[in-house]
Amino acid sequence: MDESKRGFLKIAGCSVLGVLGAAGMRTATDVGPGGKAVESSTTLNGKKWGMVVDSQRCLEKEGCTACIEACHRIHNVPSIADPKEEVKWVWKEPFEHSFPTQAHQYTKASLNEKPVLVFCNHCENPPCVRVCPTQATWKREEDGIVMMDQHRCIGCRYCMVACPYGSRSFNWQDPRNALQGGINPEYPTRTKGVVEKCNFCAERLAKGQEPACVEACRKSAGAGALLFGDLEDPESEVSKLLSERYSIQRKPGLGTKPQVYYLV
Amino acid sequence: MLEKALRGGRYYWTLIGFLSLAMFVGLLAYLFQMREGLTVTGLSRDVPWGFYIAQFTFLVGVAASAVMVVLPYYLHNHKSFGRLTVLGEFLAIAACGMCMLFVFVDMGQPMRVLNVMLYPTFNSLMFWDFLVLSGYLLLNVVISQVTFGAERKGVPPPRWIKPVIVLSIPWAVSIHTVTAFLYSGLEARAFWMTAILAPRFLASAFASGPSLLIILCLIVRRFTKFDPGKDAIRTLSQIVTYALVINVFFVAVELFTGLYSRIPEHVEHFEYLFFGLEGKHALVPWMWTSQLLTFAALIVLLIPKLRKNEKILLVTCFAVISSIWIEKGLGMVITGFIPSPLGSVTEYWPTPPELLISLGIYAFGALVLTVLYKIATSVREEIELG
């Protein structure tokens, strides 16, 4: 086969993949007209989604990265080695960084370095939403998820400046060049120059699936250090855990009201 | 009036050529940034805003400072500023243009920048900044066009322009206040979380802007037959003195609150700025230079005999501008990110493409300014020499 035919086939193949990807996006679409969640009979409904991280259980398998791998694979999160340009939806941050006001001078050094799982807190009062000049990021009224529209984002990074948790990543370079693990056609890839972050797997909730990290954690650890559920429902597992056990939030003093809670 | 810009001497065309070349180089660097993404800059996860946004912040101050010639002339009838107002307004126009370009080149998706207008978001300070800055540009274009046009024809300006001019005064204050609010309302960034930020911005703007205007006046006098007048320059230097004193006072107030309280979140940023953190101290020499320049300038300005000497004044104005440029165009923005909210110390320094793009934008501003000043001085020469 000569070069030009090969080139043509490459382009044609990519186009087909692109169309398939677009079709995949349609089925996985989590936002309908007017920004409302698309509901179907299988949709998981919650009034206020929240996450509970059982830090003790998570630490039992300290080197485990099942949740991170699952999330990043499913969401086509590029793996960029340079820490300055990394894109992360969920990752482990040392205790003294994730809870800077909790660590003190007598905390054991080893505890300060213990990894804590962090992601977007889906704040009740999200600073990122407050500052965004185009409403490319917004808080979904019906379930409290802080959503992100990468097609509207102008890449000004004001949301990154405003987020007290460092939960947002900017695509400094073309993320499609850093998808070594292959592309998941069920979820859109991003272009360079836009911001992205954890979306509490809104696209999976719409299909009746729990977030990918929660599922991966249950399967891998067999223990379930991550729990996800409706905080408005007093019967949900997360509500019960939070009323029975002592939990903390990241930087509660700022008034952002994070919806990710840590059992300690 | 534009035809005045098309007739000039050797110096004029050399300058135009040089600035066009710098703009072209900046454009090439920008195309490179467009292709590769903002990865070509020194920015990072931890420091998402840097040189571009800092230049924008500095230049908003320069734009706002036009009010320092407009206000004395129109509200206090300070006659000697009559010949100066148009120079101030033209400077504001050039500065506004540069501000907009600096924000534009910082966007990850520049083609979508008009989404800001398509989806107006009242809770976003960036929307308001866009609005007040465009408004200010428009005000200055209209005011300078109308008043200068009238002056050229030898008739008094139409009466309706007076309220527009008066409106431009609070509007000038608003552009720098809104720019300060971009920073000062963010719970994530303790360094900017201070009520003094907007007043500080204004004070430093009213020191650096009029300093630049003094330099421009002296250049205009040297190269054209138009003389803005000794008296006007003297008054401008008094304005610079007051503004610089107030700025130093505001900085002291801020340092006291931050350091006496000893809240680590506040102290750490100042520590990074003046001494460095975790062995990282890229800004330290710059910040001490800035302090040194400020105090040297302050001493000269406070002694009337020295201040009235135009040669010394010229050097002092350079010192004031450099000092405030370091403060706003380097220290203020970057230090807000160091350390990050998670406590990591990631340093930032602009890369060559970033600097070339910035240079291109400054060249654009200088070109606009040159052309506008050329028109202004040619027309004035025509009027005065008949």
XYZ file of C-alpha atoms in Angstrom:
650
model
C 0.000 0.000 0.000
C 1.448 3.374 -0.925
C 1.879 6.213 1.545
C -1.030 8.329 0.370
C -3.520 5.473 0.649
C -2.167 4.592 4.028
C -2.540 8.220 5.079
C -6.075 8.302 3.747
C -7.018 5.159 5.601
C -5.544 6.559 8.788
C -7.620 9.683 8.483
C -10.720 7.717 7.551
C -10.174 5.356 10.459
C -9.712 8.205 12.859
C -12.852 9.867 11.541
C -14.879 6.699 12.098
C -13.458 6.464 15.598
C -14.294 10.098 16.104
C -17.881 9.567 15.018
C -18.113 6.528 17.253
C -16.647 8.587 20.056
C -19.198 11.280 19.443
C -21.956 8.660 19.449
C -20.508 7.331 22.672
C -20.651 10.821 24.067
C -24.312 10.988 23.201
C -25.175 7.836 25.056
C -23.020 8.819 27.978
C -24.329 12.366 27.990
C -25.077 13.460 31.487
C -26.452 16.843 30.719
C -29.651 17.412 28.826
C -31.158 20.666 27.571
C -31.007 23.401 30.175
C -28.268 21.658 32.113
C -30.678 19.174 33.699
C -29.599 15.621 34.296
C -30.964 13.219 31.759
C -33.061 10.723 33.626
C -33.801 7.201 32.659
C -35.256 4.323 34.617
C -31.797 3.222 35.690
C -30.468 6.651 36.725
C -29.136 6.864 40.265
C -30.972 9.737 41.893
C -29.649 11.734 44.790
C -30.474 15.158 46.128
C -26.974 15.818 47.369
C -24.224 13.437 46.444
C -21.404 13.032 48.894
C -18.326 10.894 49.370
C -16.980 9.358 52.546
C -13.342 8.272 52.649
C -12.510 5.784 55.343
C -8.885 6.863 55.803
C -8.027 3.930 58.066
C -9.206 1.387 55.544
C -7.538 3.217 52.702
C -4.229 3.154 54.580
C -4.473 -0.586 55.100
C -3.470 -0.907 51.451
C -1.144 2.016 51.269
C 0.341 1.393 47.850
C -3.029 0.712 46.217
C -3.935 2.941 43.294
C -6.948 1.037 41.973
C -9.348 3.967 42.326
C -6.973 6.409 40.631
C -6.266 4.057 37.757
C -9.945 3.286 37.179
C -10.952 6.941 37.236
C -8.175 8.126 34.974
C -8.671 5.296 32.490
C -12.438 5.744 32.262
C -12.235 9.518 31.933
C -9.322 9.593 29.486
C -7.189 11.553 31.914
C -3.758 12.010 30.321
C -0.730 10.707 32.184
C 1.817 13.509 32.127
C 5.006 12.932 34.073
C 5.952 16.571 34.646
C 4.403 17.478 38.037
C 3.985 21.061 36.810
C 1.616 19.965 34.066
C -0.019 16.912 35.595
C -3.730 16.346 35.114
C -5.349 14.656 38.118
C -8.961 13.888 39.000
C -8.187 11.830 42.065
C -4.815 11.388 43.707
C -2.993 10.897 46.974
C -1.676 13.904 48.832
C 0.385 13.703 52.058
C -1.659 14.301 55.218
C 0.139 17.547 56.058
C -0.781 18.939 52.632
C -4.345 17.692 52.433
C -5.090 18.757 56.022
C -2.587 21.557 56.700
C -4.468 22.809 59.763
C -4.660 19.357 61.351
C -0.956 18.511 61.375
C 0.985 20.021 64.266
C 4.552 19.964 65.525
C 4.091 16.810 67.588
C 2.330 14.835 64.864
C 4.491 11.845 64.048
C 6.528 12.558 60.941
C 5.315 9.296 59.449
C 1.700 10.395 59.893
C 2.376 13.726 58.206
C 3.535 11.860 55.142
C 0.655 9.370 55.066
C -1.181 9.592 51.762
C -4.751 10.863 51.795
C -7.047 10.399 48.844
C -8.199 13.774 47.487
C -10.504 14.889 44.677
C -12.883 17.697 43.882
C -14.874 18.373 47.040
C -18.042 19.298 45.148
C -18.425 22.144 47.615
C -21.844 23.370 48.579
C -20.438 26.862 48.177
C -17.923 26.369 45.357
C -15.445 29.249 44.836
C -14.679 27.976 41.315
C -18.312 28.419 40.257
C -18.406 31.864 41.823
C -15.460 33.121 39.775
C -15.994 31.417 36.404
C -16.726 34.174 33.844
C -18.627 31.941 31.427
C -20.579 29.513 33.654
C -18.482 26.760 32.140
C -18.436 25.301 35.624
C -21.639 25.249 37.631
C -23.311 23.526 40.504
C -26.031 21.139 39.404
C -29.113 22.118 41.402
C -30.682 18.677 41.618
C -27.770 16.747 43.090
C -25.040 19.191 44.059
C -22.378 17.999 41.624
C -19.986 20.721 40.470
C -20.054 20.200 36.713
C -17.680 21.351 34.019
C -18.364 22.140 30.365
C -15.094 21.839 28.498
C -16.679 23.231 25.354
C -17.487 26.523 26.983
C -14.338 26.884 29.083
C -12.106 29.679 27.761
C -9.108 28.430 29.715
C -8.678 31.525 31.902
C -7.836 29.334 34.945
C -9.622 31.651 37.357
C -11.265 28.545 38.857
C -7.842 27.056 39.583
C -6.810 30.279 41.256
C -9.969 30.201 43.377
C -9.974 26.523 44.403
C -8.503 26.106 47.911
C -7.917 22.394 47.340
C -5.865 22.348 44.152
C -8.510 20.067 42.685
C -8.509 21.498 39.200
C -6.122 20.694 36.375
C -5.395 22.676 33.257
C -4.398 21.078 29.979
C -1.141 22.913 29.411
C -0.461 20.613 26.439
C -2.595 18.488 24.154
C -3.913 15.746 26.466
C -4.591 13.424 23.531
C -0.856 12.922 23.109
C -0.624 11.515 26.621
C -3.276 8.808 26.537
C -0.838 5.913 26.424
C -3.321 3.493 27.922
C -5.701 3.875 24.976
C -8.881 5.881 24.663
C -12.177 5.001 26.276
C -14.714 5.836 23.549
C -17.472 6.118 26.153
C -16.089 9.373 27.474
C -14.943 12.465 25.543
C -11.268 13.397 25.456
C -10.337 17.017 25.974
C -8.508 19.594 23.946
C -5.538 21.593 25.177
C -6.286 24.845 26.959
C -9.253 23.815 29.092
C -9.683 22.971 32.765
C -10.911 19.617 34.033
C -11.588 17.842 37.307
C -13.510 15.057 39.042
C -17.210 15.085 38.155
C -18.382 12.483 40.704
C -18.909 10.276 37.641
C -22.048 12.156 36.618
C -22.042 10.187 33.344
C -22.060 6.887 35.241
C -24.723 7.970 37.725
C -26.943 8.724 34.740
C -26.582 5.103 33.706
C -27.214 3.765 37.193
C -23.580 3.036 37.999
C -21.694 4.178 41.061
C -18.536 6.287 40.629
C -15.636 4.412 39.069
C -13.298 4.966 42.031
C -15.848 3.586 44.485
C -16.421 0.528 42.337
C -12.689 -0.059 41.845
C -12.013 0.318 45.554
C -14.650 -2.213 46.493
C -13.392 -4.719 43.944
C -9.724 -4.244 44.715
C -9.570 -3.900 48.463
C -12.641 -5.972 49.075
C -13.177 -3.596 51.928
C -14.601 -0.418 50.484
C -12.645 2.547 51.768
C -14.736 4.773 49.513
C -18.452 5.222 50.032
C -20.728 7.279 47.890
C -24.345 8.200 48.445
C -27.088 10.730 49.007
C -26.413 12.912 52.033
C -30.014 14.138 52.051
C -31.288 10.606 52.492
C -30.993 9.743 56.219
C -31.131 6.033 55.358
C -28.144 6.102 53.008
C -24.941 4.441 54.106
C -22.991 7.709 53.951
C -25.522 9.575 56.105
C -25.459 6.831 58.713
C -21.666 6.725 58.806
C -21.389 10.475 59.169
C -23.907 10.577 62.029
C -22.271 7.692 63.866
C -18.571 8.284 63.384
C -16.231 11.246 63.714
C -15.323 12.756 60.361
C -13.453 15.780 59.103
C -13.522 17.938 55.981
C -10.694 19.748 54.217
C -10.366 23.397 55.278
C -13.864 23.693 56.761
C -13.011 27.167 58.080
C -13.248 28.633 54.567
C -16.990 28.029 54.424
C -16.907 26.175 51.130
C -18.688 23.178 52.703
C -16.933 20.284 50.990
C -19.072 17.232 50.282
C -16.178 14.840 50.710
C -15.792 13.616 54.276
C -12.935 11.754 55.899
C -13.494 9.214 58.685
C -10.562 9.258 61.099
C -6.375 63.612 11.857
C -4.808 60.273 11.089
C -2.881 61.701 8.148
C -0.561 63.394 10.680
C 0.717 59.971 11.602
C 1.765 59.317 8.030
C 4.201 62.198 7.801
C 7.247 62.009 9.982
C 10.990 62.269 10.105
C 13.713 59.667 10.257
C 13.447 59.148 14.019
C 9.711 58.600 13.792
C 9.911 55.983 11.071
C 12.848 54.216 12.713
C 10.827 53.937 15.890
C 7.763 52.708 14.015
C 9.870 50.147 12.167
C 11.528 48.917 15.324
C 8.201 48.559 17.157
C 6.604 46.760 14.208
C 9.478 44.325 14.157
C 9.073 43.610 17.888
C 5.346 43.102 17.339
C 6.054 40.681 14.534
C 8.438 38.661 16.705
C 5.793 38.624 19.464
C 3.210 37.426 16.964
C 5.465 34.563 15.857
C 5.989 33.573 19.493
C 2.242 33.690 20.026
C 1.617 31.432 17.047
C 4.074 29.004 18.605
C 2.147 29.199 21.891
C -1.113 28.671 19.998
C 0.248 25.501 18.444
C 1.897 23.988 21.503
C -0.416 25.270 24.207
C 0.453 27.176 27.356
C 3.044 24.513 28.098
C 5.530 26.870 26.439
C 5.133 29.231 29.404
C 6.625 28.783 32.860
C 3.150 28.395 34.350
C 2.088 25.266 36.188
C -0.612 23.570 38.258
C 0.549 25.493 41.294
C 1.172 28.815 39.569
C -1.616 29.088 36.981
C -1.248 32.852 36.477
C 2.046 34.602 35.888
C 3.723 37.234 33.770
C 0.785 37.963 31.430
C -1.755 38.552 34.157
C 0.776 40.504 36.195
C 1.485 42.831 33.230
C -2.258 43.230 32.800
C -2.542 44.266 36.450
C 0.313 46.750 36.174
C -1.079 48.278 32.981
C -4.598 48.675 34.349
C -2.900 50.993 36.822
C -1.226 52.943 34.037
C -4.577 53.249 32.271
C -6.358 54.391 35.427
C -3.736 57.021 36.143
C -5.012 59.233 33.321
C -7.500 60.405 35.915
C -4.634 62.221 37.630
C -4.500 64.773 34.808
C -8.191 64.763 33.986
C -9.374 65.378 37.537
C -7.228 68.449 38.347
C -8.048 70.027 34.997
C -11.774 69.452 34.774
C -12.762 69.523 38.449
C -10.225 72.000 39.836
C -9.648 74.013 36.680
C -5.903 73.485 37.004
C -5.038 75.357 33.812
C -1.528 74.017 33.198
C -2.940 70.500 32.749
C -5.035 71.653 29.793
C -2.202 70.780 27.416
C -1.682 67.456 29.143
C -5.113 65.860 29.318
C -5.003 64.506 25.792
C -1.599 62.944 26.458
C -3.066 61.247 29.559
C -6.072 59.999 27.626
C -3.934 58.680 24.788
C -1.759 56.867 27.320
C -4.905 55.331 28.804
C -5.998 54.130 25.356
C -2.648 52.461 24.686
C -2.596 50.890 28.153
C -6.157 49.555 27.804
C -5.221 47.945 24.517
C -2.243 46.230 26.097
C -4.352 45.079 29.067
C -6.800 43.381 26.747
C -4.045 41.714 24.756
C -2.332 40.438 27.903
C -5.550 38.793 29.052
C -6.139 37.424 25.568
C -2.742 35.720 25.272
C -3.265 34.139 28.693
C -6.385 32.266 27.559
C -6.150 28.550 26.926
C -8.918 28.810 24.328
C -8.571 32.336 22.902
C -11.140 31.699 20.151
C -13.807 31.352 22.807
C -12.977 34.510 24.699
C -16.238 36.176 23.684
C -18.065 33.562 25.738
C -17.550 36.103 28.508
C -20.064 38.346 26.740
C -22.218 35.528 25.417
C -22.872 34.193 28.916
C -22.665 37.286 31.121
C -21.935 36.141 34.661
C -22.526 38.812 37.265
C -20.884 36.913 40.087
C -17.583 36.715 38.217
C -15.192 39.600 38.719
C -13.558 38.742 35.410
C -16.803 39.597 33.629
C -16.902 42.963 35.414
C -13.276 43.622 34.627
C -13.930 42.951 30.954
C -16.888 45.320 31.097
C -15.242 48.227 32.925
C -12.075 47.981 30.878
C -13.926 48.078 27.549
C -16.024 50.934 28.882
C -12.960 52.858 29.961
C -11.326 52.392 26.580
C -14.453 53.657 24.857
C -14.730 56.661 27.204
C -11.162 57.705 26.514
C -11.507 57.272 22.764
C -14.675 59.398 22.707
C -13.389 62.068 25.098
C -10.031 62.530 23.411
C -11.625 62.495 19.962
C -14.196 65.135 20.846
C -12.091 67.490 22.956
C -9.019 67.307 20.783
C -11.077 67.644 17.627
C -12.631 70.792 19.012
C -9.242 72.155 20.025
C -7.936 71.615 16.542
C -10.822 73.524 15.020
C -10.300 76.253 17.599
C -13.787 75.924 19.033
C -14.826 75.001 22.602
C -15.795 71.343 22.999
C -19.539 70.539 22.921
C -21.221 70.785 26.305
C -22.408 67.191 26.400
C -18.841 65.950 26.718
C -18.391 67.473 30.194
C -20.594 64.893 32.024
C -18.858 62.135 30.035
C -15.502 63.409 31.262
C -16.751 63.579 34.842
C -18.005 60.001 34.483
C -14.558 58.893 33.348
C -13.102 59.893 36.737
C -14.893 57.357 38.967
C -14.686 54.932 36.044
C -10.892 55.098 36.175
C -11.004 54.273 39.871
C -13.383 51.422 39.129
C -11.103 49.658 36.642
C -8.343 49.288 39.181
C -10.698 48.467 42.019
C -12.351 45.700 40.033
C -8.908 44.408 39.053
C -7.947 44.271 42.739
C -11.228 42.496 43.505
C -10.216 39.796 40.997
C -7.664 38.816 43.621
C -8.832 39.997 47.003
C -12.029 37.974 47.323
C -10.544 34.498 47.102
C -10.594 32.305 50.211
C -7.919 30.129 48.656
C -5.288 32.881 48.554
C -4.428 34.451 51.889
C -1.808 36.737 50.350
C -4.397 38.745 48.431
C -7.090 38.505 51.072
C -6.673 42.051 52.276
C -8.936 45.077 52.087
C -5.904 47.274 51.371
C -5.290 45.636 47.996
C -7.556 47.937 45.959
C -6.370 51.132 47.688
C -2.784 49.935 47.292
C -3.323 49.276 43.612
C -4.661 52.791 43.158
C -1.852 54.429 45.108
C 0.842 52.604 43.192
C -0.957 53.346 39.918
C -1.093 57.054 40.696
C 2.635 56.985 41.372
C 3.725 54.960 38.346
C 1.260 56.335 35.756
C 2.089 60.019 36.254
C 5.801 59.072 36.387
C 5.441 57.574 32.950
C 3.584 60.667 31.809
C 6.423 62.895 33.053
C 8.909 60.835 31.050
C 6.667 61.033 27.989
C 6.298 64.800 28.389
C 10.050 65.223 28.540
C 10.454 63.078 25.418
C 7.775 65.044 23.604
C 9.482 68.310 24.516
C 12.842 67.005 23.373
C 11.704 65.714 19.987
C 8.861 68.052 18.996
C 8.082 71.715 19.167
C 5.273 71.051 21.565
C 6.051 71.845 25.202
C 3.674 70.483 27.843
C 5.039 73.146 30.216
C 7.298 73.223 33.245
C 4.435 73.961 35.585
C 2.462 70.920 34.471
C 5.461 68.648 34.976
C 6.047 70.139 38.412
C 2.475 69.462 39.469
C 2.713 65.921 38.104
C 5.822 65.327 40.194
C 3.909 66.455 43.292
C 1.185 63.956 42.467
C 3.815 61.213 42.136
C 5.237 62.211 45.520
C 1.902 62.048 47.320
C 0.939 58.771 45.673
C 4.278 57.150 46.440
C 4.143 58.198 50.100
C 0.615 56.825 50.386
C 1.677 53.608 48.661
C 4.570 53.092 51.075
C 2.163 53.707 53.954
C -0.306 51.152 52.571
C 2.441 48.565 52.149
C 3.503 49.164 55.750
C -0.087 48.747 56.932
C -0.336 45.483 55.053
C 2.971 44.191 56.375
C 1.974 45.048 59.941
C -1.343 43.216 59.767
C 0.197 40.214 58.069
C 3.294 39.924 60.199
C 2.172 41.062 63.668
C -0.703 38.569 63.654
C 1.809 35.877 62.680
C -0.829 33.758 60.975
C 1.373 31.327 59.038
C -0.771 31.554 55.889
C -0.042 35.280 55.710
C 3.545 35.249 56.909
C 4.720 32.527 54.507
C 3.998 34.573 51.408
C 5.930 37.570 52.663
C 8.688 35.236 53.714
C 8.881 33.851 50.203
C 8.823 37.343 48.743
C 11.605 38.841 50.854
C 13.679 35.882 52.045
C 12.652 32.801 50.091
C 11.010 29.558 51.216
C 12.506 26.073 51.240
C 15.615 27.383 49.529
C 13.636 28.922 46.667
C 14.060 32.647 46.284
C 13.717 33.759 42.657
C 11.934 36.975 43.607
C 14.098 37.985 46.570
C 16.708 40.123 44.738
C 13.948 41.795 42.732
C 11.908 42.679 45.774
C 14.864 44.228 47.600
C 15.733 46.184 44.468
C 12.165 47.420 44.414
C 12.372 48.543 48.052
C 15.659 50.270 47.431
C 14.316 52.110 44.378
C 11.199 53.176 46.242
C 13.113 54.685 49.119
C 15.690 56.378 46.914
C 12.870 57.866 44.829
C 11.001 58.880 47.943
C 13.965 60.830 49.311
C 14.501 62.671 46.033
C 10.815 63.460 45.626
C 10.436 64.747 49.162
C 13.193 67.321 48.665
C 11.638 70.081 46.511
C 14.987 71.282 45.233
C 15.843 67.869 43.811
C 12.332 67.230 42.559
C 12.332 70.466 40.574
C 15.482 69.502 38.727
C 14.120 67.880 35.599
C 17.166 65.704 34.965
C 17.005 64.248 38.458
C 13.250 63.975 38.151
C 13.596 61.956 34.963
C 15.842 59.396 36.650
C 13.545 59.316 39.680
C 10.531 58.638 37.505
C 12.329 55.645 36.010
C 13.048 54.435 39.545
C 9.390 54.795 40.556
C 8.133 52.926 37.509
C 10.693 50.125 37.897
C 9.961 49.741 41.568
C 6.202 49.527 41.050
C 6.598 47.317 38.022
C 8.539 44.835 40.154
C 5.945 45.091 42.907
C 2.941 44.552 40.640
C 4.334 43.048 37.458
C 6.368 40.381 39.255
C 5.809 40.075 43.001
C 2.121 40.586 43.606
C 0.591 37.946 41.364
C 3.195 35.181 41.551
C 3.609 35.305 45.323
C -0.110 34.699 45.794
C 0.568 31.157 44.576
C 3.700 30.458 46.605
C 3.244 28.463 48.717
C 0.223 26.789 47.124
C -2.937 26.113 49.174
C -1.584 22.605 49.680
C 1.702 23.957 50.973
C 4.012 23.168 48.074
C 6.580 25.687 46.940
C 6.660 25.627 43.138
C 8.542 28.536 41.651
C 7.713 30.322 38.455
C 9.762 32.256 35.970
C 8.639 33.440 32.529
C 10.094 31.529 29.584
C 11.558 33.110 26.408
C 8.309 32.665 24.385
C 6.367 34.267 27.233
C 8.776 37.197 27.328
C 8.735 37.607 23.536
C 4.945 37.644 23.465
C 4.940 40.207 26.270
C 7.525 42.271 24.453
C 5.307 42.165 21.348
C 2.359 43.468 23.334
C 4.404 46.252 24.895
C 5.609 47.126 21.398
C 1.998 47.260 20.245
C 1.182 49.640 23.091
C 4.194 51.763 22.308
C 3.210 51.873 18.645
C -0.325 53.007 19.440
C 1.099 55.594 21.803
C 3.667 56.816 19.277
C 1.074 57.270 16.558
C -1.381 59.023 18.893
C 1.311 61.299 20.337
C 2.539 62.061 16.851
C -0.945 63.227 15.934
C -1.278 65.229 19.138
C 2.049 66.986 18.810
C 1.687 67.680 15.071
C -1.706 69.246 15.585
C -0.434 71.302 18.527
C 2.539 72.510 16.493
C 0.156 73.480 13.723
C -2.075 75.427 16.096
C 0.748 77.185 17.889
C 2.906 78.019 14.929
C -0.093 78.853 12.772
